[in-house]
Short mmCIF file of N, CA, C and O in Angstrom, two decimals:
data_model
loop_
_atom_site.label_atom_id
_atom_site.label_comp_id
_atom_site.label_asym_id
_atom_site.label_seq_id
_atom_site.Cartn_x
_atom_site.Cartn_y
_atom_site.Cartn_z
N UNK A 1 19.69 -10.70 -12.44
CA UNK A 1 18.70 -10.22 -11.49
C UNK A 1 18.99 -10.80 -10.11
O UNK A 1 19.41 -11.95 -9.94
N UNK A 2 18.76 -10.04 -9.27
CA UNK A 2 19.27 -10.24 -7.46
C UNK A 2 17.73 -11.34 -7.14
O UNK A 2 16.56 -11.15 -7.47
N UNK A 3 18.48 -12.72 -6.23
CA UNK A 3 17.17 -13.26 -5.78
C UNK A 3 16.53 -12.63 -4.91
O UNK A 3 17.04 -12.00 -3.99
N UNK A 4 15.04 -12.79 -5.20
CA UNK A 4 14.05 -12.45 -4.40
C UNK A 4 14.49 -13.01 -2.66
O UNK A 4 15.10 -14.08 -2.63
N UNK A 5 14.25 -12.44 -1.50
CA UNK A 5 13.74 -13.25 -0.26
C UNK A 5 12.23 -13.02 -0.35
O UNK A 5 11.50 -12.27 -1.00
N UNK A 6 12.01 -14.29 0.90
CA UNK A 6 10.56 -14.60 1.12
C UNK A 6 10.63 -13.83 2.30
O UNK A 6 11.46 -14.05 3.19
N UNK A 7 9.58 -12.73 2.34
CA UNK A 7 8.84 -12.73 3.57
C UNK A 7 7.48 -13.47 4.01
O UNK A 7 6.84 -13.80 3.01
N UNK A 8 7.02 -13.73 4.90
CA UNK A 8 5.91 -14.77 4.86
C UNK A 8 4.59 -13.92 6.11
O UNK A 8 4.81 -13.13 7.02
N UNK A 9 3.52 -14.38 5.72
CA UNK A 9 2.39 -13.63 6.29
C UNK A 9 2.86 -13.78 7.79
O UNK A 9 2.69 -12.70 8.35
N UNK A 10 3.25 -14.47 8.41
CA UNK A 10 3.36 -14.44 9.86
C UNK A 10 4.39 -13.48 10.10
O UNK A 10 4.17 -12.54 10.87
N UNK A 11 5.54 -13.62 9.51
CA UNK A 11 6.37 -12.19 9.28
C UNK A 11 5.83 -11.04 9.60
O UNK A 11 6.18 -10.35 10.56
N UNK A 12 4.67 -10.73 8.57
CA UNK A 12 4.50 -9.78 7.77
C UNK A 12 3.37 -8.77 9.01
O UNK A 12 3.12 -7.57 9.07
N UNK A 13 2.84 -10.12 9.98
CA UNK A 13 1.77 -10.31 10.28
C UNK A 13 1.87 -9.66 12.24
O UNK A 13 1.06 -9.07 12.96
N UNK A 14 3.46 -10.23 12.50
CA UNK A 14 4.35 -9.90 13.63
C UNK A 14 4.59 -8.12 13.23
O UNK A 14 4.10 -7.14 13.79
N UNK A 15 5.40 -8.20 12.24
CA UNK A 15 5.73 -6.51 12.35
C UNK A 15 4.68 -5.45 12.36
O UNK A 15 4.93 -4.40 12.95
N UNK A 16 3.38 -5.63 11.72
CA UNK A 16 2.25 -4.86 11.67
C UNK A 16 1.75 -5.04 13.42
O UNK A 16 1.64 -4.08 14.19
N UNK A 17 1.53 -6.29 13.73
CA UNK A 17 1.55 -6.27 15.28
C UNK A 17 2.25 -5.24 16.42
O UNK A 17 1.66 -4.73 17.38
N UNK A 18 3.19 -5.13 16.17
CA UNK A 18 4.11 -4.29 16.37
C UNK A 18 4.66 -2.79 16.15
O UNK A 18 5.42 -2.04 16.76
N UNK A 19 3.91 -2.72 14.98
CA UNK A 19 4.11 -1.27 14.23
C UNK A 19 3.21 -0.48 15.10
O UNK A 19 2.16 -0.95 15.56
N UNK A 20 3.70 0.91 15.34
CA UNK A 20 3.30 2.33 15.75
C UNK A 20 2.28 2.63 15.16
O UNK A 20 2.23 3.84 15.41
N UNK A 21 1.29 2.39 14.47
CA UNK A 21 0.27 3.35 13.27
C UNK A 21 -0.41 4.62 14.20
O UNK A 21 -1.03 4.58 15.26
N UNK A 22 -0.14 5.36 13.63
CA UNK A 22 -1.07 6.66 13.89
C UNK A 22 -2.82 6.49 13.79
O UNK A 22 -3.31 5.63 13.05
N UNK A 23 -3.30 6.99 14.23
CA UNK A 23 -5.00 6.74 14.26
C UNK A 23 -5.25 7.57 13.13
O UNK A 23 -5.05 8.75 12.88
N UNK A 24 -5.81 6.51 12.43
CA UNK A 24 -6.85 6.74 11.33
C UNK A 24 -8.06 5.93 11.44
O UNK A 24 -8.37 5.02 12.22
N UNK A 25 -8.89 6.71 10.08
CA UNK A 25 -10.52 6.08 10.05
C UNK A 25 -10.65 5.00 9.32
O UNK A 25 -11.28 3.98 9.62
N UNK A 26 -9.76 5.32 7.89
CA UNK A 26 -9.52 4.91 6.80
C UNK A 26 -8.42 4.11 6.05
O UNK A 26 -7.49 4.78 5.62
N UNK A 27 -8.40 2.61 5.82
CA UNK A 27 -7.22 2.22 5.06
C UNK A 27 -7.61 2.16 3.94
O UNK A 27 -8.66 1.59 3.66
N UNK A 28 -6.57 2.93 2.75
CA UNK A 28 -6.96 2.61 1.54
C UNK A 28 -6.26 2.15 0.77
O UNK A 28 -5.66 3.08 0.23
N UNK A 29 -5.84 0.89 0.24
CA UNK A 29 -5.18 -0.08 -0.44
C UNK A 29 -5.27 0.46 -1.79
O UNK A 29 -6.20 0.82 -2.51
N UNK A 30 -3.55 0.39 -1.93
CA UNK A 30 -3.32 0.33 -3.51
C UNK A 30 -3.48 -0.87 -4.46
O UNK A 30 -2.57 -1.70 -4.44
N UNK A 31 -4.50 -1.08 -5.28
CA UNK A 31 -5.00 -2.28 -6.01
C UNK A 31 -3.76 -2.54 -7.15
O UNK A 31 -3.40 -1.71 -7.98
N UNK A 32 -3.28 -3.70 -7.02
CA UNK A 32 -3.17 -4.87 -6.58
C UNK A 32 -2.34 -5.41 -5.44
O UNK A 32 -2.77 -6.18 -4.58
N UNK A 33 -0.95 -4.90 -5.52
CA UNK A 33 -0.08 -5.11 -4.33
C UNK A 33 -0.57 -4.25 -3.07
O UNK A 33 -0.14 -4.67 -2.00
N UNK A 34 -1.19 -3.38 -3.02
CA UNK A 34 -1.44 -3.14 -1.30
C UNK A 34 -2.67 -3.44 -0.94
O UNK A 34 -3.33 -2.92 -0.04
N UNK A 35 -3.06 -4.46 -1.80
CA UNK A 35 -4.83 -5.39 -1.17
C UNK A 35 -4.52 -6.29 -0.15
O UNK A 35 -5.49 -6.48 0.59
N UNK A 36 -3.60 -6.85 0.13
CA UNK A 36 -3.32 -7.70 0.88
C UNK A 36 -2.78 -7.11 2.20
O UNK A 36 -3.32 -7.35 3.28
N UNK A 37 -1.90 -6.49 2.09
CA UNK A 37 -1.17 -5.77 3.13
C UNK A 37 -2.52 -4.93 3.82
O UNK A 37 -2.80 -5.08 5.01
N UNK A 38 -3.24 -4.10 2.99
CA UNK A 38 -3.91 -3.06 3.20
C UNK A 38 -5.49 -3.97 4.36
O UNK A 38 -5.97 -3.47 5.38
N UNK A 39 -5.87 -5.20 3.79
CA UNK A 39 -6.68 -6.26 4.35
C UNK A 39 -6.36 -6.74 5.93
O UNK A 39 -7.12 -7.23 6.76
N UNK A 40 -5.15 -6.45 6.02
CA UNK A 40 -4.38 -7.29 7.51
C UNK A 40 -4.23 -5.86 8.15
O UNK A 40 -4.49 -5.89 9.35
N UNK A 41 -3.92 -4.77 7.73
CA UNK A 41 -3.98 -3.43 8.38
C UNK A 41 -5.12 -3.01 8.91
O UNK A 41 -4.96 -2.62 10.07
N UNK A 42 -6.23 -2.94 8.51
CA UNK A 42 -7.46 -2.74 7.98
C UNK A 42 -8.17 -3.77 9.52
O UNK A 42 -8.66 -3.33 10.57
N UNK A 43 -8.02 -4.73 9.22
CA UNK A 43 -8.52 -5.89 10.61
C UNK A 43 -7.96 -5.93 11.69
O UNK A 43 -8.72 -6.02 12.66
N UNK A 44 -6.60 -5.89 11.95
CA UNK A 44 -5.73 -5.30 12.73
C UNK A 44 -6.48 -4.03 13.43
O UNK A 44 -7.26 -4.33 14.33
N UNK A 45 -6.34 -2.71 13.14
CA UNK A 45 -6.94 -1.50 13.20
C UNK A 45 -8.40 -1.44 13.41
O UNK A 45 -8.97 -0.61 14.11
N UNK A 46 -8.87 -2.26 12.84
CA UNK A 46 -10.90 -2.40 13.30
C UNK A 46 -11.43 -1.05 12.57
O UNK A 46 -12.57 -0.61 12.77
N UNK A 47 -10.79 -0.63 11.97
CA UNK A 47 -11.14 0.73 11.00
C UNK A 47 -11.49 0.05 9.53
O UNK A 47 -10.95 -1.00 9.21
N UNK A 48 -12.76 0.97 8.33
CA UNK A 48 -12.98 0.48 7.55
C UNK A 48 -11.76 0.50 6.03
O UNK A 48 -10.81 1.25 6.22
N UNK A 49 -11.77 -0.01 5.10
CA UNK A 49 -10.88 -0.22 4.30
C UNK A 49 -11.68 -0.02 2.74
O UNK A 49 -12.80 -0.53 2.60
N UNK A 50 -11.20 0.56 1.86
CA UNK A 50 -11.55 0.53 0.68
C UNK A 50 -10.05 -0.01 -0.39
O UNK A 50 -9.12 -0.66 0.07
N UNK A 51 -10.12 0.29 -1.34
CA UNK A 51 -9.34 -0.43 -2.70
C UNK A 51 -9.62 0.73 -4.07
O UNK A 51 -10.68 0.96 -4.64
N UNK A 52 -8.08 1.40 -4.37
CA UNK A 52 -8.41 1.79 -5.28
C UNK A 52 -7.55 1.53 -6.51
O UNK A 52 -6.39 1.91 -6.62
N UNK A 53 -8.08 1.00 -7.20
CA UNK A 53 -6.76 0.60 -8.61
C UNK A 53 -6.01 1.96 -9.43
O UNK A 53 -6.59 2.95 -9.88
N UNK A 54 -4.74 1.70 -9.44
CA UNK A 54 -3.51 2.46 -9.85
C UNK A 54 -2.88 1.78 -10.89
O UNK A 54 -2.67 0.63 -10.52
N UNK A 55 -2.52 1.95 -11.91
CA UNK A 55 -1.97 1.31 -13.16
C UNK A 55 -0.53 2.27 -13.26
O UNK A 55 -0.48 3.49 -13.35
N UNK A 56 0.70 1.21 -13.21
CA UNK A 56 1.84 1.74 -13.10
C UNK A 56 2.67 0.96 -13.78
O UNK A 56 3.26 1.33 -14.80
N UNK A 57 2.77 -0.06 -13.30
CA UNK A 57 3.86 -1.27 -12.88
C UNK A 57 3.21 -2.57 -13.40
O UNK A 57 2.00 -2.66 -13.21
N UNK A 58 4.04 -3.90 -14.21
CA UNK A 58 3.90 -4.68 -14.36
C UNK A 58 4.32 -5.85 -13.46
O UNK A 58 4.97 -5.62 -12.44
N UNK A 59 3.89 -7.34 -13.86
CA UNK A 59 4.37 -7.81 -12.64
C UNK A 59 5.61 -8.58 -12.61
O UNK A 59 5.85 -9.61 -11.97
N UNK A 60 6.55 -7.72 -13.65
CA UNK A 60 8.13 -7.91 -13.52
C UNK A 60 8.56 -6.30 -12.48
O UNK A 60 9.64 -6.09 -11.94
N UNK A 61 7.49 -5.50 -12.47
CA UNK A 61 8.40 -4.21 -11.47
C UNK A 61 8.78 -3.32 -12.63
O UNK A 61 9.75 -2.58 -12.47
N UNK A 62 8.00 -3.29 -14.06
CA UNK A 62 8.93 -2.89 -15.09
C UNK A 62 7.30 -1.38 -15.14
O UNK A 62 6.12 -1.54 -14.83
N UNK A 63 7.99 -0.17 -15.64
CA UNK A 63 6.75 0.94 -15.37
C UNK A 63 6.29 0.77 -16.99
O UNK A 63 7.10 0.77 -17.92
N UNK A 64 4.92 0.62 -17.12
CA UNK A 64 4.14 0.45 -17.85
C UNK A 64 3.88 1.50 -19.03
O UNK A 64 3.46 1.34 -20.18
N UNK A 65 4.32 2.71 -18.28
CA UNK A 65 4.21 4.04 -18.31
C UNK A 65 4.79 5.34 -17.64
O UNK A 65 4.86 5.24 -16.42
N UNK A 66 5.18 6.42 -18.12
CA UNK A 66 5.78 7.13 -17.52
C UNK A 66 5.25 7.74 -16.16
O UNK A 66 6.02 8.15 -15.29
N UNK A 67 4.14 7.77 -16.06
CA UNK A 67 3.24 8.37 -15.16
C UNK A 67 2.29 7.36 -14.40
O UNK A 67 1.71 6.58 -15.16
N UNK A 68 2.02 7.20 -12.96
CA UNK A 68 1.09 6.41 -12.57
C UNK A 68 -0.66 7.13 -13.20
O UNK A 68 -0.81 8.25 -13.71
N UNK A 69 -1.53 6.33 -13.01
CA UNK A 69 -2.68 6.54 -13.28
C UNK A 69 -3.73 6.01 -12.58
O UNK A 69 -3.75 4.78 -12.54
N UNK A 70 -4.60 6.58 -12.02
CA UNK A 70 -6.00 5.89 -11.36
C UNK A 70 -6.90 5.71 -12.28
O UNK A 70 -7.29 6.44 -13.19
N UNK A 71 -7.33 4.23 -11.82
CA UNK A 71 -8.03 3.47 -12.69
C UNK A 71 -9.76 3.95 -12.32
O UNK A 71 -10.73 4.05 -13.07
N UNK A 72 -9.65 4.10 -11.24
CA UNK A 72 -11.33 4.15 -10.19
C UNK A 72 -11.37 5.63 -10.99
O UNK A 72 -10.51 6.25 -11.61
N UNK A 73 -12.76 5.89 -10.67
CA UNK A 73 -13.77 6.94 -10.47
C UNK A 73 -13.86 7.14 -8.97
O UNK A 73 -14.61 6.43 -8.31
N UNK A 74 -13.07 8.16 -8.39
CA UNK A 74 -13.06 8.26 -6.68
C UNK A 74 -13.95 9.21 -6.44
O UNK A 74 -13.56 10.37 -6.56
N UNK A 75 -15.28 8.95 -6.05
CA UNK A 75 -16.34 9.38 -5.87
C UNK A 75 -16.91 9.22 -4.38
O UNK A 75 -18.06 9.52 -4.07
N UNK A 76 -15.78 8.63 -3.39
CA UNK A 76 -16.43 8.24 -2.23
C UNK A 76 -16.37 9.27 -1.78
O UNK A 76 -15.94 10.34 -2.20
N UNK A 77 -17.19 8.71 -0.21
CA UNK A 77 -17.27 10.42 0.57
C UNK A 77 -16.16 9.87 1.72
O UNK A 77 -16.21 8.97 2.56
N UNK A 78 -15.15 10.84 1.34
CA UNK A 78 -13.84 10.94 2.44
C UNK A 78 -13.86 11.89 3.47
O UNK A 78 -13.04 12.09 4.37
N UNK A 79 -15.09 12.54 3.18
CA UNK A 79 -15.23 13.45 4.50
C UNK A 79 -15.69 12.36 5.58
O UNK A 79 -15.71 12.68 6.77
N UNK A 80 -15.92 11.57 5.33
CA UNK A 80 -16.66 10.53 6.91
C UNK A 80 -15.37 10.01 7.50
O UNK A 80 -15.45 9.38 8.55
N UNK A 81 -14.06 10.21 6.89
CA UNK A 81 -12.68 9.52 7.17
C UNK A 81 -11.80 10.65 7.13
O UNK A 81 -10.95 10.77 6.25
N UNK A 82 -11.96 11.54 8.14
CA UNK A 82 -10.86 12.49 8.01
C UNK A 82 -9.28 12.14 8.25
O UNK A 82 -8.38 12.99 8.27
N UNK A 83 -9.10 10.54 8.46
CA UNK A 83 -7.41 10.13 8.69
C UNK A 83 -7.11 9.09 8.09
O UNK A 83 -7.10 8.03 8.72
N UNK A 84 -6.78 9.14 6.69
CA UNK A 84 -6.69 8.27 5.89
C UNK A 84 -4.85 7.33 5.64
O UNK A 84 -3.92 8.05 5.29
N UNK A 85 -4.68 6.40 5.78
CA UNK A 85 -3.65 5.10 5.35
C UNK A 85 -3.81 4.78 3.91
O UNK A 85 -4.62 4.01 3.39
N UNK A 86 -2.98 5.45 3.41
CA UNK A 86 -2.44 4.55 1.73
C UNK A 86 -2.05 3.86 1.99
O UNK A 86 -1.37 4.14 2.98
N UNK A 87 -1.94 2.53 1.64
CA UNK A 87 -1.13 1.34 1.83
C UNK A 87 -0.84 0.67 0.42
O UNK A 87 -1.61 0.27 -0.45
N UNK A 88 0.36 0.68 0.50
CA UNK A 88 0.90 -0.72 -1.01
C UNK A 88 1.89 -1.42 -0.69
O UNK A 88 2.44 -1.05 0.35
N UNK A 89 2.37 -2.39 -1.26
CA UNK A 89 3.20 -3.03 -1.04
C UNK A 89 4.53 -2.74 -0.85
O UNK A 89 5.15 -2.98 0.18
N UNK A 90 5.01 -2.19 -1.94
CA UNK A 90 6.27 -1.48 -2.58
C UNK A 90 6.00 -0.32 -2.80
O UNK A 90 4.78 -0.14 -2.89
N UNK A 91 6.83 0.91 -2.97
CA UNK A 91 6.76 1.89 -3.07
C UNK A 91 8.47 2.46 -3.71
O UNK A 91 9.21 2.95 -2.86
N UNK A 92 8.98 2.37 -5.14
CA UNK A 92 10.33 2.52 -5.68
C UNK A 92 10.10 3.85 -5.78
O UNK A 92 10.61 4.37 -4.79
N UNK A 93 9.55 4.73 -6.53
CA UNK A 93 9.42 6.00 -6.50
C UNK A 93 8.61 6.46 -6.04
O UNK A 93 8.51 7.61 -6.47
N UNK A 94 7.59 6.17 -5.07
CA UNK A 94 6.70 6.81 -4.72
C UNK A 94 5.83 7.86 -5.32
O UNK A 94 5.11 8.52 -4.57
N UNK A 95 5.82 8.06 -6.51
CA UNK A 95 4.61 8.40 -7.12
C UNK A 95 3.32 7.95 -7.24
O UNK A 95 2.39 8.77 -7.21
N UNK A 96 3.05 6.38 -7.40
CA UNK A 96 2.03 6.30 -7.42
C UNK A 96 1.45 6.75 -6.20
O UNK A 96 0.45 7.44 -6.37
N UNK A 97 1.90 6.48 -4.59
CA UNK A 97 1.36 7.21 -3.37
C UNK A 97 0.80 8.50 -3.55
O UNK A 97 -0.35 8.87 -3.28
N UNK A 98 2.20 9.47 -4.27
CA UNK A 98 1.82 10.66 -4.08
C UNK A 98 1.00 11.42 -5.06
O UNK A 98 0.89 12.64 -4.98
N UNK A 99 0.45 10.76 -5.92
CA UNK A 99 -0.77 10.64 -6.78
C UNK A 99 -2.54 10.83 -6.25
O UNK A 99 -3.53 11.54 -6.45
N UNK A 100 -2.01 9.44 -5.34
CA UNK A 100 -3.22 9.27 -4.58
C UNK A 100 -3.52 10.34 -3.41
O UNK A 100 -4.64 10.72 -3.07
N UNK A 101 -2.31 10.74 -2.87
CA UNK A 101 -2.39 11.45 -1.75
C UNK A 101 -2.95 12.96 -2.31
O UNK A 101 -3.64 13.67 -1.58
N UNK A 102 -2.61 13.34 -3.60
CA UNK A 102 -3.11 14.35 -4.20
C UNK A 102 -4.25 14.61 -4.42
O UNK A 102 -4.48 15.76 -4.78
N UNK A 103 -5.21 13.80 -4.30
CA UNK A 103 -6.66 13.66 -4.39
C UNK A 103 -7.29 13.76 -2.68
O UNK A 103 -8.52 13.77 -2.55
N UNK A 104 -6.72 13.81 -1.90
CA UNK A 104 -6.73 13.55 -0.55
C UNK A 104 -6.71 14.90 -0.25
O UNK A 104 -7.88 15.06 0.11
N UNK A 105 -6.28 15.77 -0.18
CA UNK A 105 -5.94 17.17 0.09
C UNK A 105 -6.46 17.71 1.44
O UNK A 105 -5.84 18.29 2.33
N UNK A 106 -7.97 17.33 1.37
CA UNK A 106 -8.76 17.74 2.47
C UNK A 106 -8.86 16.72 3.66
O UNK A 106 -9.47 17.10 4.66
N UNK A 107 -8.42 15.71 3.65
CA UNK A 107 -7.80 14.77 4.56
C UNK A 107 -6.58 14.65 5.28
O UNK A 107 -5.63 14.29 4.58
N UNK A 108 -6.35 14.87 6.52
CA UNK A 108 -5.22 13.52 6.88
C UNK A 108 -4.24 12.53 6.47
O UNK A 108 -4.39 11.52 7.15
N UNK A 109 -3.05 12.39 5.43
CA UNK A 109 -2.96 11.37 4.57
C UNK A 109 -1.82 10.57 5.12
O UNK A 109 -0.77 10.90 4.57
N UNK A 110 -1.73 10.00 5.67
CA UNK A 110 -0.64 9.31 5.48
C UNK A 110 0.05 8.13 5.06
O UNK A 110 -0.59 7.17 5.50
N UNK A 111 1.29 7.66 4.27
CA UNK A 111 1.37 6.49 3.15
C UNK A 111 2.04 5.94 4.08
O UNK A 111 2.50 6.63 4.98
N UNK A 112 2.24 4.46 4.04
CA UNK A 112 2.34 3.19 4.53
C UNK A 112 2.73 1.99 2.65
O UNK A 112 2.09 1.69 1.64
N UNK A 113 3.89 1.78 3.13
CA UNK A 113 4.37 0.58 2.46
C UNK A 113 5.01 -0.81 3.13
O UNK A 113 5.42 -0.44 4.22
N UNK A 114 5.25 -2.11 3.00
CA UNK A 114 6.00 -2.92 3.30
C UNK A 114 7.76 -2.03 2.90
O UNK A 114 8.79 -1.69 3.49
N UNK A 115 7.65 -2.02 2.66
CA UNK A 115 9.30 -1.53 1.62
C UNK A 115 9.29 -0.77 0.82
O UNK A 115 8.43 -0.68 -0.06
N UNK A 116 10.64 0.22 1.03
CA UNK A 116 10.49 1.38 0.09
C UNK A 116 10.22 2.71 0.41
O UNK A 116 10.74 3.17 1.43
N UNK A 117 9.67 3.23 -0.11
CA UNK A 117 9.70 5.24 0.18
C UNK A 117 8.37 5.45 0.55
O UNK A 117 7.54 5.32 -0.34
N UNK A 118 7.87 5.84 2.01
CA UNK A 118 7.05 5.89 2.04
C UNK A 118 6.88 7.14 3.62
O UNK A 118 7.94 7.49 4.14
N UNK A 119 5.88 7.55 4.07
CA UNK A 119 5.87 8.21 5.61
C UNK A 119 6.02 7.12 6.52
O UNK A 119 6.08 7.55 7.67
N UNK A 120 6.09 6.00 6.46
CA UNK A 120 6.01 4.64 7.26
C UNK A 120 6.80 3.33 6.76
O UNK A 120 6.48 3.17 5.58
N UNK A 121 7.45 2.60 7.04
CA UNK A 121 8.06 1.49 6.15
C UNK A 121 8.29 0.68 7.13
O UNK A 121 9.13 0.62 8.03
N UNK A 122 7.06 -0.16 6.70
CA UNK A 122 7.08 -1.91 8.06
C UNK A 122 8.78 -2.78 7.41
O UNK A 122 9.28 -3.59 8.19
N UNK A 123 9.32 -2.58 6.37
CA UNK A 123 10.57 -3.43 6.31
C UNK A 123 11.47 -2.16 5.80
O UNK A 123 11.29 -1.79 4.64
N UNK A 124 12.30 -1.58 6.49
CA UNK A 124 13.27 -0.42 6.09
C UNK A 124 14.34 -0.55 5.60
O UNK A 124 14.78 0.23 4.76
N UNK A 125 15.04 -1.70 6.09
CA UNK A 125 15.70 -2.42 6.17
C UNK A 125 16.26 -3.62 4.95
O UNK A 125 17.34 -4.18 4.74
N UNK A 126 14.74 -3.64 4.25
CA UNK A 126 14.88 -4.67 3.47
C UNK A 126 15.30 -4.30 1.90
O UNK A 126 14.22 -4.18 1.33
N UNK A 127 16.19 -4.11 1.10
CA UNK A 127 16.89 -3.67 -0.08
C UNK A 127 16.31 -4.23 -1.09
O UNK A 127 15.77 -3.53 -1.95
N UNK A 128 16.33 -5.99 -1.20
CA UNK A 128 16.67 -6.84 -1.94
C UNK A 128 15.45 -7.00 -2.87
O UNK A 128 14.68 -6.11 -2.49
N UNK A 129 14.99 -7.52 -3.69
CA UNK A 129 13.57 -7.68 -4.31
C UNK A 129 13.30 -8.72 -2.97
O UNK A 129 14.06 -9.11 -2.08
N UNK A 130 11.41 -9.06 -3.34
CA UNK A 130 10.94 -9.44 -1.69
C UNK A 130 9.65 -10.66 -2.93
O UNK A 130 9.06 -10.47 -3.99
N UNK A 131 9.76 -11.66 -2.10
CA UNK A 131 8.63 -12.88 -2.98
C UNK A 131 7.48 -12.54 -1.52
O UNK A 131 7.68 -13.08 -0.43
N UNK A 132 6.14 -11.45 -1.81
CA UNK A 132 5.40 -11.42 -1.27
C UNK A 132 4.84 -12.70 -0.87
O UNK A 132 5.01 -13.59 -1.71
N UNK A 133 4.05 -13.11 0.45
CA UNK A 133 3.34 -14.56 0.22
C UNK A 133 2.14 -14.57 -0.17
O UNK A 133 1.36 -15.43 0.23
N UNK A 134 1.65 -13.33 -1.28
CA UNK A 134 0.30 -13.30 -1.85
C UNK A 134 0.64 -13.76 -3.88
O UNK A 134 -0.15 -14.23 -4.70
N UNK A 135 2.07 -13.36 -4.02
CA UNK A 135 2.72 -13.28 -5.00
C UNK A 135 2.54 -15.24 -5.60
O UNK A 135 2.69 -15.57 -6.77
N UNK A 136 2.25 -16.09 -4.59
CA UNK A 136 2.47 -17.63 -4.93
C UNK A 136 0.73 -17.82 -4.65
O UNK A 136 0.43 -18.98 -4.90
N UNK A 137 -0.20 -17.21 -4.30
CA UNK A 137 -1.72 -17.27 -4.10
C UNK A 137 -2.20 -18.00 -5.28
O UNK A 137 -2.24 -17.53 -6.41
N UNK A 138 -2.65 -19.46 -4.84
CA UNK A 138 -3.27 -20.29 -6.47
C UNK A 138 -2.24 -21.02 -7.32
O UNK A 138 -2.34 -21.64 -8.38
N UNK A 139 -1.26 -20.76 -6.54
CA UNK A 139 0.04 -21.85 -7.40
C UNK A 139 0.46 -22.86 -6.55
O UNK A 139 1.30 -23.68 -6.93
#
């Protein structure tokens, strides 16, 4: 297995500073890896943020299942947010995004990852596996 690099919140924290985002109403974090990212976007932006859990991926990166799955009951009202931000961490096949974005239809959608396949990618650049600094949180 290829070592991880560290990116670190000030990193993480500079490029979002920096990043272009399109105006939206709405960030909506992929639960668990895009809670964090999606939290610093979210405050950054001064726009409100929700969390919706996706069951895919374990926390070796290994798919759980052939198919992503939403965990929530998405019952909010997205009409008050007609320009919505997916945000996750990683994004290898981008399905789970385009899952979520499928439920979106009548919105604005656009996906946002740290790394990986996404309409937006704050590290494009970056190949290698990545030691999030939320990944060591409590150790």
């Amino acid at each position: 297995m290829r070592d991880k690099i560290d990116i670190t919140f000030d990193a993480i924290s500079e490029a979002l500073y920096a990043f272009d985002f399109p105006e939206i109403d709405l960030v909506l974090g992929i639960g668990r890896g895009g809670v964090y990212p999606a939290c610093m976007i979210a405050h950054q932006l001064g726009v409100a943020m929700k969390i919706i859990r996706v069951s895919h991926r374990n926390d070796l990166n290994e798919p759980m299942q052939d198919s992503p799955k939403i965990m929530d009951d998405i019952k909010w009202d997205f009409f008050s947010y007609p320009r919505i931000l997916i945000v996750d961490d990683v994004a290898v096949t981008g399905k789970t995004l385009a899952l979520v974005k499928e439920r979106l239809i009548d919105n604005e959608v656009h996906t946002f990852v740290l790394k990986g396949t996404a309409d937006m990618v704050l590290f494009p650049k970056v190949k290698s596996c990545v030691n999030w600094p939320w990944n060591n949180a409590g150790k």
